[in-house]
Short mmCIF file of C-alpha atoms in Angstrom, two decimals:
data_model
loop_
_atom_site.label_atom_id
_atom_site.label_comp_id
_atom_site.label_asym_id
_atom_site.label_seq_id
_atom_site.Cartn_x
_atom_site.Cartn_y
_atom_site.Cartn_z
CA UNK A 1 -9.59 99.61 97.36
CA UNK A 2 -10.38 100.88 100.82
CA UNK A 3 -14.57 101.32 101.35
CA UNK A 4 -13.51 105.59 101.25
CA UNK A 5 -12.26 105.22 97.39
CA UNK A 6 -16.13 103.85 96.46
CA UNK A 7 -17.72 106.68 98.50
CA UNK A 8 -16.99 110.27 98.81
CA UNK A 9 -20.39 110.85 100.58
CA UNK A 10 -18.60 112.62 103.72
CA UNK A 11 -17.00 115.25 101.28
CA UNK A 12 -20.28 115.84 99.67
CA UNK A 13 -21.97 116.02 103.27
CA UNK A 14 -20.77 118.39 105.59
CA UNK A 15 -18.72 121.55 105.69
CA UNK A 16 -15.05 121.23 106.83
CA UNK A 17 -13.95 123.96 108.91
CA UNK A 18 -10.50 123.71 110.12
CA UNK A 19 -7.37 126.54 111.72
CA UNK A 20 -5.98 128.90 109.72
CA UNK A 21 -2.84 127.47 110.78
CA UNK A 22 -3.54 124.43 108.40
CA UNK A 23 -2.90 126.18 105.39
CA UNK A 24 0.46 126.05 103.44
CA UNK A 25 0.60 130.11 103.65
CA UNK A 26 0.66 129.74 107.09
CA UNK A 27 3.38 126.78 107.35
CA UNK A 28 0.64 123.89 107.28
CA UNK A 29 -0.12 121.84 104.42
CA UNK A 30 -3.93 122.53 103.39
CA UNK A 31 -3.43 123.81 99.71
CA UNK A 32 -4.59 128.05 100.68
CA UNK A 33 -5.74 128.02 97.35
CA UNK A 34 -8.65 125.43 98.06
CA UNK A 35 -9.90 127.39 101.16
CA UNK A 36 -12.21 130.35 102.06
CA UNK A 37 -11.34 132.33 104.74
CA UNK A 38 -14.52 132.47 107.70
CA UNK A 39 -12.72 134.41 110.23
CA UNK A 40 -9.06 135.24 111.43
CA UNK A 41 -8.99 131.44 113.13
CA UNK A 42 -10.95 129.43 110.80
CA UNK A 43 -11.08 128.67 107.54
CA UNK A 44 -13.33 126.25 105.26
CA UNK A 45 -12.89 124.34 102.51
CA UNK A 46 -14.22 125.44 98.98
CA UNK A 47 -17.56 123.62 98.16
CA UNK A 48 -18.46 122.92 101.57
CA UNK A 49 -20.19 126.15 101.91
CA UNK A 50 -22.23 125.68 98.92
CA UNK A 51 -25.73 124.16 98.19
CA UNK A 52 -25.76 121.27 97.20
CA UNK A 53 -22.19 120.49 99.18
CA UNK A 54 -19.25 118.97 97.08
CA UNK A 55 -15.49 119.41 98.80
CA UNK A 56 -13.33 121.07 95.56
CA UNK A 57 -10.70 118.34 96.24
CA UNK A 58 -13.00 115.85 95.09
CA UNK A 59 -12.74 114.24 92.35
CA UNK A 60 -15.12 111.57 90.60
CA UNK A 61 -18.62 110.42 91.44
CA UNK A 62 -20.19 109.60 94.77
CA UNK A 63 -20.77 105.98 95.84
CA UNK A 64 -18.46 104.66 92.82
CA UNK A 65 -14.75 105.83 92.16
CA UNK A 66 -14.19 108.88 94.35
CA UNK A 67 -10.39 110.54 95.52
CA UNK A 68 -9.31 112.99 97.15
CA UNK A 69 -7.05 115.54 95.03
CA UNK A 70 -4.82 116.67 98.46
CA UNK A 71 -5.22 113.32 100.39
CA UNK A 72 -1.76 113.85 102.19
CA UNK A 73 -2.88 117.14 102.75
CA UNK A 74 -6.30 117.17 104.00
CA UNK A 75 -7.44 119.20 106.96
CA UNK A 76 -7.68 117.71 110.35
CA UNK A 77 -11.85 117.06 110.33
CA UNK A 78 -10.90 115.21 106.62
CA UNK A 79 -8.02 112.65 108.84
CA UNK A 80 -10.43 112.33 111.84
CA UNK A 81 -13.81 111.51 110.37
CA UNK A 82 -13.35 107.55 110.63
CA UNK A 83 -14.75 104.94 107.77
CA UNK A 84 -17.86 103.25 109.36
CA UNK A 85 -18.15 105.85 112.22
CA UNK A 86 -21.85 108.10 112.63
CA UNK A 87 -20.69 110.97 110.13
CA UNK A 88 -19.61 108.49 107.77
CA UNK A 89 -22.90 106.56 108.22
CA UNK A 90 -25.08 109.20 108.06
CA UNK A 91 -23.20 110.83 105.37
CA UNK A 92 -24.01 107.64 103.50
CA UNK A 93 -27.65 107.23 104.31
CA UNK A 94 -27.80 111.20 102.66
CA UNK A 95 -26.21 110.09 99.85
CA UNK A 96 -28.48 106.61 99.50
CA UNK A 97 -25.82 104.82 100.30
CA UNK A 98 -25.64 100.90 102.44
CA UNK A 99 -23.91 101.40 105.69
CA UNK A 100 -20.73 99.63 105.36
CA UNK A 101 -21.93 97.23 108.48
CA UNK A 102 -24.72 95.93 106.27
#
Protein backbone atom coordinates (compact mmCIF):
# COMPACT_ATOMS: atom_id res chain seq x y z
CA UNK A 1 0.00 0.00 0.00
CA UNK A 2 1.62 3.13 -1.31
CA UNK A 3 2.29 5.92 1.84
CA UNK A 4 -0.94 8.08 -0.24
CA UNK A 5 -3.55 5.06 0.60
CA UNK A 6 -2.68 5.70 4.68
CA UNK A 7 -3.03 9.50 4.24
CA UNK A 8 -5.44 11.62 2.45
CA UNK A 9 -4.13 14.75 4.31
CA UNK A 10 -3.45 16.69 0.85
CA UNK A 11 -7.22 16.21 -0.12
CA UNK A 12 -8.30 17.44 3.20
CA UNK A 13 -5.68 20.42 2.90
CA UNK A 14 -5.90 22.59 0.14
CA UNK A 15 -8.34 23.62 -2.54
CA UNK A 16 -7.84 22.11 -6.06
CA UNK A 17 -8.47 24.44 -8.73
CA UNK A 18 -7.94 23.13 -12.11
CA UNK A 19 -9.25 24.20 -16.29
CA UNK A 20 -12.51 23.90 -17.20
CA UNK A 21 -11.21 21.90 -19.91
CA UNK A 22 -10.63 18.99 -17.35
CA UNK A 23 -14.05 18.14 -17.00
CA UNK A 24 -15.79 15.21 -18.88
CA UNK A 25 -18.52 17.89 -20.27
CA UNK A 26 -15.87 19.50 -21.80
CA UNK A 27 -13.99 16.29 -23.35
CA UNK A 28 -11.62 15.82 -20.18
CA UNK A 29 -12.06 13.32 -17.63
CA UNK A 30 -12.73 15.21 -14.16
CA UNK A 31 -16.26 13.76 -13.24
CA UNK A 32 -18.40 17.66 -13.94
CA UNK A 33 -20.54 16.41 -11.44
CA UNK A 34 -17.81 16.66 -8.58
CA UNK A 35 -16.85 20.29 -9.52
CA UNK A 36 -17.98 23.92 -8.86
CA UNK A 37 -17.63 26.22 -11.40
CA UNK A 38 -15.22 29.61 -10.14
CA UNK A 39 -15.07 31.31 -13.39
CA UNK A 40 -15.33 30.58 -17.25
CA UNK A 41 -11.50 29.01 -17.00
CA UNK A 42 -11.43 27.45 -13.69
CA UNK A 43 -13.14 25.24 -11.86
CA UNK A 44 -12.71 23.60 -8.22
CA UNK A 45 -13.34 20.62 -6.77
CA UNK A 46 -16.39 20.10 -4.34
CA UNK A 47 -15.21 20.22 -0.63
CA UNK A 48 -12.21 22.11 -1.25
CA UNK A 49 -14.00 25.31 -0.89
CA UNK A 50 -15.46 24.44 2.34
CA UNK A 51 -14.41 24.90 6.05
CA UNK A 52 -13.06 22.49 7.37
CA UNK A 53 -11.64 21.19 3.69
CA UNK A 54 -12.45 17.50 2.63
CA UNK A 55 -12.09 16.76 -1.44
CA UNK A 56 -15.82 14.92 -2.23
CA UNK A 57 -13.80 12.14 -3.96
CA UNK A 58 -12.53 11.10 -0.79
CA UNK A 59 -13.33 8.41 0.73
CA UNK A 60 -12.33 6.97 4.30
CA UNK A 61 -10.45 8.53 7.18
CA UNK A 62 -7.34 10.65 7.20
CA UNK A 63 -3.96 9.19 8.24
CA UNK A 64 -5.46 5.46 8.08
CA UNK A 65 -7.27 3.90 4.93
CA UNK A 66 -7.97 6.78 2.56
CA UNK A 67 -8.86 6.51 -1.64
CA UNK A 68 -9.60 8.43 -4.00
CA UNK A 69 -13.19 7.72 -5.65
CA UNK A 70 -11.91 9.17 -9.44
CA UNK A 71 -8.16 8.26 -9.02
CA UNK A 72 -7.77 7.77 -12.91
CA UNK A 73 -9.53 10.81 -13.19
CA UNK A 74 -8.20 13.32 -10.91
CA UNK A 75 -7.40 16.86 -11.90
CA UNK A 76 -3.96 17.88 -12.84
CA UNK A 77 -2.92 19.63 -9.15
CA UNK A 78 -4.34 15.90 -7.69
CA UNK A 79 -1.40 13.94 -10.39
CA UNK A 80 1.25 16.65 -9.67
CA UNK A 81 1.28 17.08 -5.92
CA UNK A 82 4.19 14.41 -5.28
CA UNK A 83 4.23 11.89 -2.03
CA UNK A 84 6.96 13.30 0.33
CA UNK A 85 7.17 16.71 -1.50
CA UNK A 86 6.40 20.35 0.76
CA UNK A 87 2.47 20.22 0.12
CA UNK A 88 2.42 16.76 1.01
CA UNK A 89 4.56 17.48 4.13
CA UNK A 90 2.90 20.25 5.26
CA UNK A 91 -0.39 18.84 4.46
CA UNK A 92 0.67 16.18 6.93
CA UNK A 93 2.03 18.27 9.72
CA UNK A 94 -1.88 20.02 9.46
CA UNK A 95 -3.28 16.92 9.75
CA UNK A 96 -0.76 15.67 12.82
CA UNK A 97 0.68 13.54 10.73
CA UNK A 98 4.90 12.07 10.73
CA UNK A 99 6.57 13.28 7.64
CA UNK A 100 7.14 10.27 5.64
CA UNK A 101 11.16 11.05 5.89
CA UNK A 102 10.94 10.46 9.62
Amino acid sequence: MSPCQQCGACCASYRVDFSVHELDENGGRVPSGLAVEVNDALCRMRGTDHTPMRCAALTGKIGQTVACGIYEWRPNPCHELQSGSDACERARARHGLPALDA
